[in-house]
Amino acid sequence: MNRVMYIKAATCISPQHSYDAEMFLAPPVSSDTGRLYVLDQDYRKYISPVAIRRMSRLLKMSITAGMQCLADANVQPDAIITGTGRGSVSDMEHFLHDMIEFKEEALNPTYFIQSTYNSVNGWLALQTKCTSYNQTYVHRGLSLELALLDAQLTLSEVDGTQNVLVGGFDEMTDYYHFVKNKVGYWKQEQINSLELLKHNDTTGTIGGEGSSFFVLSNDNDNDNATTAITAIQTLHKPTVEELQTAVLSLLTKNGLTANDIDVLLSGMNGNSGFKAFNDAMANMLPGSAIAAFKHLCGDFDTATGFGLWLANYMIAKQTLPELAIIKQGTSKAIKHILLFNQTIAGDASLMLLEQSL
Amino acid sequence: MAEKIVVTAVGLISALGHGVAANMQAMRDNRSGLRHPLHLRTVHAAEFVMGEVVHSNEEMASILNLPADHSYSRTALLALLAMQELLVGADMELLRSEPLALINAGTVGGMCTVEDLYPDFIAPGTGDYIKYIDALDCSESTENIAGHFGLKPFMATISTACSSSANAALLGARMIKQGVVKRAICGGCDALSRFTLNGFNSLKNIDRRPCMPFDQDRLGLNLGEGAAYLMLEAESSAIARGANILAEFSGYCNSNDAYHPTAPSPHGDGAYNTMQQAMNMAGLKPSDIGYINAHGTATINNDIAEGAAIKRLFGDAMPYFSSTKPFTGHTLAAAGAIEAIFSITAMQQGIALPNLNFHAPMEELLLVPTTQLVENVSIKHVLSNSFGFGGNNVSLAFSAS
Amino acid sequence: MEDFKVTLKQQIIDSLNLQGMKPEEIDDNAPLFGEGLGLDSIDSLELMVLLERNYGIKIEDAREGRKVLTSVQSMADYIQQNRKI
C-alpha cells in the first residue's frame, strides 16, 4: 500500500484568521467565555442564494471550506471523504426541541434532512458533480483521522493520479456546551483562551469549532505540494505505555528516529488529566520543538483539522508561529512534524508529516 | 489480482426475530414483522406500523446477561445481540491476536434513549441519566460491542444515511485487500426513535399501510429497527483455518448521484452506475445475477429511480428481485447489512425472497418484482442495493463460494 | 383580505428564509414553484408546516397540497375557508 499523500491544498475556517491563509493567524483572536467560535466568512461565494437560505452554519462553513480548497488545488475531486463528530448538531437540536415542544406534529423537514451526518458530503458532491466515492465517518474525536485513513486506502487502490477531498467539521452550540459541562469537559475557572495551556493544573479545556478541508493526492508531479502525510494512526484510549510504543513503532516503520522529528505539534488541551501523556511525548522527543494549537481553535472532535492545516503551513513557510510555540527545538528547518492529538474522551491519534520538496 | 474476500460468519436481529434462521423462516412463512409499536413511545403509534424488534430493552439485557445498571441504549442492545450470533463458535483468541477491524454504522446512534432524556439533559443538575450523556454518538455502539466482547480492534463508524452498513462492508473488504487487517466485522445498527419517525413523517414519505415497494399505489416507507454484522476475511486465510465460507464478497461500488440532497436522480442514473460497477468488479454480466435484493423503500422517488435502473440494466435478462422491507421495515443503518445477509442466505438456500404487498406495477415501468417465494432456484450471484440521502448509493455483489 | 395576504407573505418569507425579500415583491398570483419564486419540494413541505402551525390546517393529500400552494392567492383563499386557529 502506497502510504504517502501529498497535501495539494488546505483550507481552514476556524476561530483564528486561517481562511485567508496569508493572514496566517494574525492578529490572534481570543475569548474569555470558555468557547471559541469560527470567524464567519462570505459563504455566498460558493453557495447559491436558493440553497444558502436554509443552511445551518455548519453546512455553510463546511461547503465553503471544501469548495475553496478545491479551487486552491484547481482540481475536480475523485472522491469526497469527511469526518465529523456530531455533524450539524444545531439542526439535530432544533428538530428534537420542536418535536418535544410541538408534540410530534408539524415539524420542519429541513432540520431533519440537515441533521443527517452526510449532508455536507451530499452537498459537496452536488456542487462539484462528483459522482464517485463518497464517505462520512462519525467516530467522535477520531472522525477526521478515519477519513484520512480512507483517503490513504483510496489513493492506494488506483494506478493513476487521483485527488481526494478530505474534510473534518464540527460546531459548538449552547446545548452541547451545557450538556458536556455536566461531565467535566470544560474548565470551571474563567480564563483567556490564549492562556489555556498555562492553566494545565486543573481539569477540563475550552470548547471550539471549525471546518478544515484538504485536497490529497498520491502524486506530486508538479511539485506544488510542500507537505506529505506519511502515516496516520488511531489509538483507542491508550495508556501512556501504549502511546509510547505506538510512537516508537510509527517512527521505526517510517525509517525515522526521535531526532528526526523537528516539531511535535500537540493537541494538548490544558487538561491536567493528560499531563502524563504530554510529558511522555516530550520526553520521547527531547530535541523537538513543541507547538500546540487548541488554545487557538478550542477543543472539538475534528480539531486535528486545524492542527493539520497549521502543520502544512509550518512546513510550507518553514516557520513556527510565535503563537503556537511551547518550546524551541534544536533544528531550525522543519522537515518532519509529528502531529499528536488526544481527544477529550482520551482517544489519541498520531500523524507523521514530511516536507515533500 | 487482489485476494478474494469471503464472508465467514453473520449475525442479525430484526422485527422478524433474532438470528438468520428466524428471519429466513418468517420470510418463508410470508410473515411480516410490521405492526404498531409496543416499545416506541410516540403519539403516532396507532397511526403507523413499524418493523419493531419484539423484545423490550429489559428482555434484551436479560438475554445478554447484563447487570441491571448497564448503560447500553436500545441501539447498542440490538448491536450486541446481532454480534452475539455472529460470534457463536468464533475463535475469540484469533480475533484478539490477529489484526481485526470493527466497522460499524449508525444514523442516529442512541437517539432512542437521548430523546427521552433530553429534558433532563438541558435542565440544570445531574442524575442517573448522566451515563447516557454520550449515547447519541454513533460510535458509542461500536465501542460497546468491542468492550462487551473483549475485543480490541481497529474501530471505525460510518454514517451515510440508509447506505451506512453497506459502506461498512465495503470498507472492511478494502482494508483486507490492502493488508491493513486480516479480518473485518462490518455492519450497522439503528433502533426506532421518535426523532427518525417524525423526521420521515416531516418529509411526508411514510405510508400508513404496510409499505408497497415497486407498486403503483405505494405512498412511502415504514421504519424498522435492527442490527446486522458480517465477518469478512481473505479467502486464503479462511481456507487455512478451515472456516465455513458462506459466500464470496465479489464486488461492490459506492457512488454518488450528485443530483439532490434527498431525492434520487429520476431516471436512476446513480443506481444504474452503482450496480453496473459492482458487477464489473465481480466480473459479472447482467445475466449472471440470480437475485437482487432491492433497496425498494416504497417511497415514490426511490422505487421509480431504482426500478428504472434495474429495468435499463437487466432488460430481458431480468433476475428475481424483491424488496424485503415489507418484512422488516426500513432499518436505516442496519438495512445494508441485514439485506446483504438475506441475499447471501437466499443464494445458499436456493430461494428468491418475495416482495410483499405488490398489486400493480408502476405505470411508467411495468416492472414486476418477485411476489411469491420461489424455491429450488440456482443462484450463483446476488446483488444487494442500498441508497441513501445525500445521493449515497452502494451496491454489493456476493457470489456462491 | 389584502392585509391578510401581506401577513401571509411575511410568514412565507420567514418560513423559507427568503433573505432580503419584502412582502410587496411577491405577486399574489405568481406561481410559488418552478418559474415564480423558484421554490422546491422541500419548500412545499415547509409551507405545509406553516399552514399547520399557524392555521391548524393539515393537508394529507399531496395533490390537494399542490393546488393549495399554487400561489399566495390560492393559499390565502384556502386558509380563509379552512383555518382552525
GROMACS .gro file of N, CA and C in nm, chain A residues 211-262:
model
  156
  211SER      N    1  -1.393   2.403   1.056
  211SER     CA    2  -1.410   2.320   0.939
  211SER      C    3  -1.281   2.328   0.857
  212SER      N    4  -1.220   2.212   0.835
  212SER     CA    5  -1.096   2.215   0.758
  212SER      C    6  -1.102   2.111   0.647
  213PHE      N    7  -1.052   2.148   0.532
  213PHE     CA    8  -1.054   2.058   0.417
  213PHE      C    9  -0.916   2.052   0.353
  214PHE      N   10  -0.888   1.937   0.291
  214PHE     CA   11  -0.758   1.913   0.229
  214PHE      C   12  -0.778   1.842   0.096
  215VAL      N   13  -0.706   1.885  -0.004
  215VAL     CA   14  -0.701   1.805  -0.127
  215VAL      C   15  -0.573   1.723  -0.119
  216LEU      N   16  -0.590   1.591  -0.119
  216LEU     CA   17  -0.477   1.500  -0.105
  216LEU      C   18  -0.458   1.422  -0.234
  217SER      N   19  -0.332   1.406  -0.272
  217SER     CA   20  -0.304   1.336  -0.397
  217SER      C   21  -0.197   1.230  -0.374
  218ASN      N   22  -0.200   1.127  -0.459
  218ASN     CA   23  -0.096   1.025  -0.449
  218ASN      C   24   0.026   1.063  -0.534
  219ASP      N   25   0.022   1.180  -0.591
  219ASP     CA   26   0.125   1.219  -0.687
  219ASP      C   27   0.163   1.365  -0.663
  220ASN      N   28   0.291   1.395  -0.673
  220ASN     CA   29   0.332   1.534  -0.660
  220ASN      C   30   0.411   1.576  -0.782
  221ASP      N   31   0.359   1.540  -0.897
  221ASP     CA   32   0.425   1.565  -1.025
  221ASP      C   33   0.470   1.709  -1.043
  222ASN      N   34   0.377   1.799  -1.017
  222ASN     CA   35   0.412   1.939  -1.043
  222ASN      C   36   0.472   2.008  -0.921
  223ASP      N   37   0.507   1.925  -0.820
  223ASP     CA   38   0.581   1.977  -0.704
  223ASP      C   39   0.514   2.091  -0.631
  224ASN      N   40   0.382   2.104  -0.644
  224ASN     CA   41   0.321   2.217  -0.575
  224ASN      C   42   0.279   2.185  -0.432
  225ALA      N   43   0.292   2.060  -0.393
  225ALA     CA   44   0.264   2.027  -0.254
  225ALA      C   45   0.394   2.033  -0.174
  226THR      N   46   0.391   2.103  -0.063
  226THR     CA   47   0.513   2.111   0.018
  226THR      C   48   0.514   2.007   0.129
  227THR      N   49   0.395   1.952   0.156
  227THR     CA   50   0.384   1.860   0.269
  227THR      C   51   0.319   1.729   0.227
  228ALA      N   52   0.371   1.621   0.283
  228ALA     CA   53   0.310   1.490   0.261
  228ALA      C   54   0.272   1.431   0.396
  229ILE      N   55   0.157   1.362   0.397
  229ILE     CA   56   0.120   1.285   0.516
  229ILE      C   57   0.172   1.145   0.491
  230THR      N   58   0.263   1.098   0.577
  230THR     CA   59   0.321   0.966   0.551
  230THR      C   60   0.265   0.857   0.640
  231ALA      N   61   0.203   0.893   0.752
  231ALA     CA   62   0.143   0.789   0.838
  231ALA      C   63   0.034   0.850   0.924
  232ILE      N   64  -0.068   0.768   0.949
  232ILE     CA   65  -0.180   0.809   1.036
  232ILE      C   66  -0.211   0.690   1.125
  233GLN      N   67  -0.229   0.715   1.251
  233GLN     CA   68  -0.267   0.604   1.338
  233GLN      C   69  -0.368   0.650   1.442
  234THR      N   70  -0.470   0.566   1.463
  234THR     CA   71  -0.567   0.597   1.568
  234THR      C   72  -0.541   0.504   1.686
  235LEU      N   73  -0.562   0.555   1.806
  235LEU     CA   74  -0.542   0.475   1.928
  235LEU      C   75  -0.664   0.494   2.017
  236HIS      N   76  -0.726   0.382   2.054
  236HIS     CA   77  -0.846   0.391   2.138
  236HIS      C   78  -0.807   0.390   2.285
  237LYS      N   79  -0.827   0.502   2.350
  237LYS     CA   80  -0.799   0.518   2.494
  237LYS      C   81  -0.669   0.448   2.535
  238PRO      N   82  -0.558   0.490   2.477
  238PRO     CA   83  -0.432   0.423   2.510
  238PRO      C   84  -0.384   0.459   2.651
  239THR      N   85  -0.303   0.372   2.709
  239THR     CA   86  -0.230   0.407   2.831
  239THR      C   87  -0.105   0.483   2.785
  240VAL      N   88  -0.033   0.542   2.880
  240VAL     CA   89   0.091   0.613   2.845
  240VAL      C   90   0.187   0.516   2.775
  241GLU      N   91   0.197   0.395   2.828
  241GLU     CA   92   0.289   0.297   2.770
  241GLU      C   93   0.247   0.261   2.628
  242GLU      N   94   0.117   0.242   2.607
  242GLU     CA   95   0.069   0.208   2.471
  242GLU      C   96   0.098   0.322   2.374
  243LEU      N   97   0.085   0.444   2.423
  243LEU     CA   98   0.115   0.559   2.337
  243LEU      C   99   0.263   0.560   2.301
  244GLN      N  100   0.349   0.537   2.401
  244GLN     CA  101   0.494   0.536   2.376
  244GLN      C  102   0.530   0.429   2.274
  245THR      N  103   0.474   0.311   2.291
  245THR     CA  104   0.502   0.200   2.199
  245THR      C  105   0.457   0.237   2.058
  246ALA      N  106   0.340   0.300   2.049
  246ALA     CA  107   0.288   0.337   1.916
  246ALA      C  108   0.378   0.440   1.849
  247VAL      N  109   0.427   0.537   1.925
  247VAL     CA  110   0.514   0.640   1.868
  247VAL      C  111   0.643   0.576   1.816
  248LEU      N  112   0.703   0.492   1.900
  248LEU     CA  113   0.828   0.427   1.859
  248LEU      C  114   0.808   0.343   1.733
  249SER      N  115   0.700   0.268   1.730
  249SER     CA  116   0.676   0.181   1.616
  249SER      C  117   0.646   0.263   1.490
  250LEU      N  118   0.576   0.376   1.508
  250LEU     CA  119   0.548   0.462   1.394
  250LEU      C  120   0.679   0.518   1.336
  251LEU      N  121   0.767   0.562   1.424
  251LEU     CA  122   0.895   0.618   1.378
  251LEU      C  123   0.976   0.509   1.307
  252THR      N  124   0.985   0.393   1.369
  252THR     CA  125   1.065   0.283   1.311
  252THR      C  126   1.013   0.244   1.174
  253LYS      N  127   0.881   0.227   1.165
  253LYS     CA  128   0.821   0.185   1.038
  253LYS      C  129   0.850   0.284   0.927
  254ASN      N  130   0.870   0.410   0.966
  254ASN     CA  131   0.894   0.512   0.865
  254ASN      C  132   1.042   0.549   0.855
  255GLY      N  133   1.127   0.465   0.912
  255GLY     CA  134   1.272   0.483   0.899
  255GLY      C  135   1.322   0.609   0.968
  256LEU      N  136   1.257   0.647   1.078
  256LEU     CA  137   1.298   0.770   1.147
  256LEU      C  138   1.335   0.740   1.292
  257THR      N  139   1.410   0.834   1.351
  257THR     CA  140   1.436   0.827   1.495
  257THR      C  141   1.378   0.954   1.557
  258ALA      N  142   1.378   0.957   1.688
  258ALA     CA  143   1.323   1.073   1.760
  258ALA      C  144   1.390   1.203   1.714
  259ASN      N  145   1.518   1.195   1.682
  259ASN     CA  146   1.592   1.316   1.642
  259ASN      C  147   1.542   1.375   1.511
  260ASP      N  148   1.477   1.292   1.430
  260ASP     CA  149   1.429   1.342   1.301
  260ASP      C  150   1.304   1.429   1.315
  261ILE      N  151   1.237   1.419   1.426
  261ILE     CA  152   1.113   1.496   1.443
  261ILE      C  153   1.149   1.640   1.484
  262ASP      N  154   1.133   1.731   1.391
  262ASP     CA  155   1.169   1.870   1.419
  262ASP      C  156   1.067   1.936   1.511
   0.00000   0.00000   0.00000
